[in-house]
Structure formats: structure tokens, C-alpha cells
PDB file of C-alpha atoms in Angstrom:
ATOM      1  CA  MET A   1     -24.863 190.827 -89.497  1.00 62.00           C
ATOM      2  CA  ARG A   2     -22.942 189.805 -92.597  1.00 75.00           C
ATOM      3  CA  PRO A   3     -22.520 192.343 -95.396  1.00 82.00           C
ATOM      4  CA  ARG A   4     -24.679 192.165 -98.508  1.00 91.00           C
ATOM      5  CA  GLY A   5     -22.964 190.554-101.487  1.00 96.00           C
ATOM      6  CA  ARG A   6     -22.371 187.384-103.405  1.00 97.00           C
ATOM      7  CA  ARG A   7     -20.902 184.354-101.734  1.00 98.00           C
ATOM      8  CA  ILE A   8     -19.084 181.603-103.580  1.00 98.00           C
ATOM      9  CA  ALA A   9     -19.193 178.025-102.307  1.00 98.00           C
ATOM     10  CA  VAL A  10     -16.714 175.326-103.191  1.00 97.00           C
ATOM     11  CA  ASP A  11     -17.086 171.596-102.756  1.00 94.00           C
ATOM     12  CA  VAL A  12     -13.485 170.381-102.758  1.00 94.00           C
ATOM     13  CA  GLY A  13     -13.098 166.841-104.025  1.00 90.00           C
ATOM     14  CA  SER A  14     -10.029 164.834-104.905  1.00 89.00           C
ATOM     15  CA  VAL A  15     -10.797 164.996-108.648  1.00 92.00           C
ATOM     16  CA  ARG A  16     -13.168 167.956-109.101  1.00 93.00           C
ATOM     17  CA  ILE A  17     -14.276 171.117-107.324  1.00 95.00           C
ATOM     18  CA  GLY A  18     -17.914 172.126-107.538  1.00 94.00           C
ATOM     19  CA  VAL A  19     -18.546 175.874-107.506  1.00 97.00           C
ATOM     20  CA  ALA A  20     -21.770 177.748-106.743  1.00 97.00           C
ATOM     21  CA  SER A  21     -22.764 181.332-106.013  1.00 98.00           C
ATOM     22  CA  CYS A  22     -25.703 183.198-104.572  1.00 98.00           C
ATOM     23  CA  ASP A  23     -27.486 186.421-105.353  1.00 97.00           C
ATOM     24  CA  PRO A  24     -26.276 189.575-103.561  1.00 96.00           C
ATOM     25  CA  ASP A  25     -29.134 189.290-101.045  1.00 95.00           C
ATOM     26  CA  GLY A  26     -28.081 185.765-100.068  1.00 93.00           C
ATOM     27  CA  MET A  27     -31.382 184.107-100.856  1.00 94.00           C
ATOM     28  CA  LEU A  28     -30.692 181.492-103.531  1.00 96.00           C
ATOM     29  CA  ALA A  29     -27.646 179.405-104.418  1.00 96.00           C
ATOM     30  CA  THR A  30     -27.036 178.494-108.067  1.00 96.00           C
ATOM     31  CA  PRO A  31     -24.368 176.390-109.790  1.00 95.00           C
ATOM     32  CA  ILE A  32     -21.456 177.992-111.632  1.00 97.00           C
ATOM     33  CA  GLU A  33     -19.132 175.262-112.886  1.00 96.00           C
ATOM     34  CA  THR A  34     -17.000 172.256-112.083  1.00 94.00           C
ATOM     35  CA  VAL A  35     -13.255 172.871-111.915  1.00 97.00           C
ATOM     36  CA  ALA A  36     -10.783 170.014-112.398  1.00 95.00           C
ATOM     37  CA  ARG A  37      -8.319 169.521-109.531  1.00 95.00           C
ATOM     38  CA  SER A  38      -4.736 169.974-110.613  1.00 95.00           C
ATOM     39  CA  LYS A  39      -1.251 169.383-109.301  1.00 92.00           C
ATOM     40  CA  ASP A  40      -0.237 172.850-110.469  1.00 94.00           C
ATOM     41  CA  THR A  41      -2.194 175.949-109.429  1.00 94.00           C
ATOM     42  CA  SER A  42      -4.705 176.055-112.301  1.00 97.00           C
ATOM     43  CA  ASP A  43      -7.578 175.000-109.997  1.00 97.00           C
ATOM     44  CA  ILE A  44      -6.730 177.760-107.500  1.00 97.00           C
ATOM     45  CA  ASP A  45      -6.269 180.173-110.422  1.00 98.00           C
ATOM     46  CA  ARG A  46      -9.765 179.394-111.722  1.00 98.00           C
ATOM     47  CA  ILE A  47     -11.464 179.727-108.324  1.00 98.00           C
ATOM     48  CA  THR A  48      -9.585 183.005-107.757  1.00 98.00           C
ATOM     49  CA  ALA A  49     -10.863 184.268-111.118  1.00 98.00           C
ATOM     50  CA  ILE A  50     -14.438 183.277-110.209  1.00 98.00           C
ATOM     51  CA  VAL A  51     -14.197 185.102-106.873  1.00 98.00           C
ATOM     52  CA  ALA A  52     -13.032 188.229-108.711  1.00 98.00           C
ATOM     53  CA  GLU A  53     -15.574 187.898-111.537  1.00 98.00           C
ATOM     54  CA  TYR A  54     -18.505 187.558-109.126  1.00 98.00           C
ATOM     55  CA  GLU A  55     -17.073 190.216-106.797  1.00 97.00           C
ATOM     56  CA  ALA A  56     -17.555 187.771-103.932  1.00 98.00           C
ATOM     57  CA  VAL A  57     -17.573 189.086-100.375  1.00 97.00           C
ATOM     58  CA  GLU A  58     -16.984 185.632 -98.862  1.00 97.00           C
ATOM     59  CA  VAL A  59     -16.111 182.082 -99.870  1.00 98.00           C
ATOM     60  CA  VAL A  60     -17.803 179.142 -98.157  1.00 98.00           C
ATOM     61  CA  VAL A  61     -15.779 175.931 -98.268  1.00 97.00           C
ATOM     62  CA  GLY A  62     -17.509 172.631 -97.599  1.00 94.00           C
ATOM     63  CA  MET A  63     -15.910 170.861 -94.636  1.00 92.00           C
ATOM     64  CA  PRO A  64     -16.095 167.089 -95.021  1.00 87.00           C
ATOM     65  CA  THR A  65     -17.153 165.811 -91.624  1.00 78.00           C
ATOM     66  CA  THR A  66     -17.943 162.207 -90.782  1.00 67.00           C
ATOM     67  CA  LEU A  67     -21.350 161.306 -89.406  1.00 67.00           C
ATOM     68  CA  ARG A  68     -19.640 161.165 -85.988  1.00 71.00           C
ATOM     69  CA  GLY A  69     -18.534 164.790 -86.432  1.00 71.00           C
ATOM     70  CA  GLU A  70     -14.872 163.946 -86.962  1.00 74.00           C
ATOM     71  CA  HIS A  71     -12.439 165.428 -89.481  1.00 76.00           C
ATOM     72  CA  GLY A  72     -10.348 163.000 -91.497  1.00 81.00           C
ATOM     73  CA  ALA A  73      -8.114 163.119 -94.556  1.00 85.00           C
ATOM     74  CA  ALA A  74     -10.781 164.773 -96.745  1.00 85.00           C
ATOM     75  CA  ALA A  75     -11.193 167.573 -94.188  1.00 90.00           C
ATOM     76  CA  GLN A  76      -7.427 168.074 -94.099  1.00 92.00           C
ATOM     77  CA  ALA A  77      -7.372 168.285 -97.902  1.00 92.00           C
ATOM     78  CA  ALA A  78     -10.228 170.830 -97.912  1.00 94.00           C
ATOM     79  CA  THR A  79      -8.452 172.898 -95.256  1.00 95.00           C
ATOM     80  CA  ALA A  80      -5.166 172.830 -97.177  1.00 95.00           C
ATOM     81  CA  PHE A  81      -6.990 173.905-100.352  1.00 96.00           C
ATOM     82  CA  ALA A  82      -8.761 176.712 -98.466  1.00 97.00           C
ATOM     83  CA  ASP A  83      -5.447 177.895 -96.996  1.00 97.00           C
ATOM     84  CA  ARG A  84      -3.896 178.123-100.480  1.00 97.00           C
ATOM     85  CA  LEU A  85      -6.987 179.899-101.809  1.00 98.00           C
ATOM     86  CA  ALA A  86      -7.059 182.343 -98.876  1.00 98.00           C
ATOM     87  CA  THR A  87      -3.617 183.693 -99.744  1.00 97.00           C
ATOM     88  CA  ARG A  88      -4.807 184.425-103.286  1.00 97.00           C
ATOM     89  CA  ILE A  89      -8.173 186.053-102.528  1.00 98.00           C
ATOM     90  CA  ALA A  90      -7.324 188.082 -99.408  1.00 97.00           C
ATOM     91  CA  PRO A  91      -8.984 190.111 -97.964  1.00 97.00           C
ATOM     92  CA  VAL A  92     -12.054 188.048 -98.983  1.00 97.00           C
ATOM     93  CA  PRO A  93     -12.712 185.774 -95.983  1.00 97.00           C
ATOM     94  CA  ILE A  94     -13.165 182.015 -96.113  1.00 98.00           C
ATOM     95  CA  THR A  95     -15.752 180.308 -93.942  1.00 96.00           C
ATOM     96  CA  PHE A  96     -16.109 176.550 -93.486  1.00 96.00           C
ATOM     97  CA  HIS A  97     -19.506 174.849 -93.469  1.00 93.00           C
ATOM     98  CA  ASP A  98     -20.340 171.238 -92.627  1.00 87.00           C
ATOM     99  CA  GLU A  99     -21.004 169.434 -95.881  1.00 83.00           C
ATOM    100  CA  ARG A 100     -22.274 166.170 -94.411  1.00 70.00           C
ATOM    101  CA  LEU A 101     -24.589 164.359 -96.827  1.00 62.00           C
ATOM    102  CA  THR A 102     -24.578 167.155 -99.435  1.00 65.00           C
ATOM    103  CA  THR A 103     -23.271 164.884-102.217  1.00 64.00           C
ATOM    104  CA  ALA A 104     -25.877 162.265-101.330  1.00 66.00           C
ATOM    105  CA  ALA A 105     -28.619 164.918-101.346  1.00 69.00           C
ATOM    106  CA  ALA A 106     -27.356 166.297-104.660  1.00 66.00           C
ATOM    107  CA  THR A 107     -27.302 162.802-106.174  1.00 66.00           C
ATOM    108  CA  GLN A 108     -30.895 162.161-105.082  1.00 72.00           C
ATOM    109  CA  MET A 109     -32.015 165.529-106.465  1.00 70.00           C
ATOM    110  CA  LEU A 110     -30.369 164.883-109.835  1.00 66.00           C
ATOM    111  CA  ARG A 111     -31.775 161.346-109.996  1.00 71.00           C
ATOM    112  CA  ALA A 112     -35.253 162.717-109.225  1.00 73.00           C
ATOM    113  CA  SER A 113     -34.861 165.205-112.082  1.00 68.00           C
ATOM    114  CA  GLY A 114     -34.289 162.305-114.479  1.00 72.00           C
ATOM    115  CA  ARG A 115     -30.522 162.553-114.977  1.00 65.00           C
ATOM    116  CA  SER A 116     -28.659 159.307-115.541  1.00 62.00           C
ATOM    117  CA  ALA A 117     -25.581 158.420-113.501  1.00 58.00           C
ATOM    118  CA  LYS A 118     -23.393 159.349-116.491  1.00 59.00           C
ATOM    119  CA  GLN A 119     -25.123 162.735-116.846  1.00 61.00           C
ATOM    120  CA  GLN A 120     -24.789 163.339-113.098  1.00 61.00           C
ATOM    121  CA  ARG A 121     -20.982 163.090-113.111  1.00 65.00           C
ATOM    122  CA  SER A 122     -20.585 166.401-114.903  1.00 65.00           C
ATOM    123  CA  VAL A 123     -22.795 168.345-112.490  1.00 80.00           C
ATOM    124  CA  ILE A 124     -22.804 166.450-109.168  1.00 80.00           C
ATOM    125  CA  ASP A 125     -20.009 168.591-107.735  1.00 85.00           C
ATOM    126  CA  GLN A 126     -21.835 171.787-108.706  1.00 89.00           C
ATOM    127  CA  ALA A 127     -25.029 170.469-107.130  1.00 87.00           C
ATOM    128  CA  ALA A 128     -23.114 169.630-103.940  1.00 88.00           C
ATOM    129  CA  ALA A 129     -21.672 173.176-103.875  1.00 93.00           C
ATOM    130  CA  VAL A 130     -25.216 174.536-104.283  1.00 93.00           C
ATOM    131  CA  ALA A 131     -26.372 172.355-101.358  1.00 91.00           C
ATOM    132  CA  ILE A 132     -23.478 173.582 -99.189  1.00 94.00           C
ATOM    133  CA  LEU A 133     -24.150 177.224 -99.972  1.00 95.00           C
ATOM    134  CA  GLN A 134     -27.929 176.988 -99.640  1.00 93.00           C
ATOM    135  CA  SER A 135     -27.561 175.249 -96.278  1.00 90.00           C
ATOM    136  CA  TRP A 136     -25.148 177.975 -95.134  1.00 94.00           C
ATOM    137  CA  LEU A 137     -27.475 180.750 -96.396  1.00 94.00           C
ATOM    138  CA  ASP A 138     -30.454 179.168 -94.626  1.00 90.00           C
ATOM    139  CA  LEU A 139     -28.436 178.969 -91.402  1.00 89.00           C
ATOM    140  CA  GLN A 140     -27.534 182.669 -91.690  1.00 90.00           C
ATOM    141  CA  ALA A 141     -31.177 183.579 -92.295  1.00 86.00           C
ATOM    142  CA  VAL A 142     -32.147 182.152 -88.899  1.00 84.00           C
ATOM    143  CA  GLY A 143     -29.253 183.847 -87.132  1.00 79.00           C
ATOM    144  CA  GLY A 144     -26.782 180.974 -87.119  1.00 66.00           C
ATOM    145  CA  ASP A 145     -23.067 181.623 -87.148  1.00 57.00           C
ATOM    146  CA  GLU A 146     -21.091 178.514 -87.979  1.00 52.00           C
ATOM    147  CA  ARG A 147     -17.360 179.051 -88.405  1.00 45.00           C
TER     148      ARG A 147
END
């Protein structure tokens, strides 16, 4: 049984990082913001600040997996980002969750809500982070334990 508390999810992209959180009971994921990727540590700094601000008990990082279940360059980049983040937020644990099709699902959801492609750009990463976290929360609710 996982402890009660807020979780933060991150959807690590090459240009932006979508960030979402959930309520302390782990029922509903909601968007927080989109953080620009940086060559310095400002992206890690911002995610670290969010983890502290929300008093997160865990961070869920989307693991880019191909439809065949393989990990490529995007998965390596997400893992490297998570490793750098882990050193900053310890002892808060990081868990990986399969993010297959979350960006596609987020795009469809935003399109269905009437957002144009230009409007979607600013929130697509947040919506993907929400999809990652909600999927992870739903898995936990049925007793799943993906690591």
C-alpha cells in the first residue's frame, strides 16, 4: 500500500516538460504547468520547486516505450532526466510509468474540447502528464504495481 499524499507526474520531452499532480487521496490528476527544457539546470530547478511546493510523496516519470515495448533514445533521455531529478528531490522516490499513446490521447482530448492546434501546443505536455498520472493512479487503484 502506497502512502497517502500528492504525486507529481512529468512528461519529459526534448523541448518541454509537462507537469501534473493529484489530490492527496490519489483520485484525480490535474495539470500544473509546462516547463521549458534547458541546457542548464533551470528545468530541474523548477521541477524540484514544484515537488517541494506540493509536498509530493512520489514523482511519476513517463517512460517513452515503443509500441513493441522497447526503450529507445527518448527513454534514455527520460531516464537521464529522472536520475538528475532524483539526486535533487531525495528521499522522494521516482517511479516510471509507461507513457505509450498518452500524447496522442491528450491531443485527441484537446481537439475534442475545441482547442486549435496552436492552442494545444501550450498545454499538450501538461495534458500528457495528466494522462500519465491518471493511468498510474488507476493502475494503483486496482492493485497494480508497475515499476
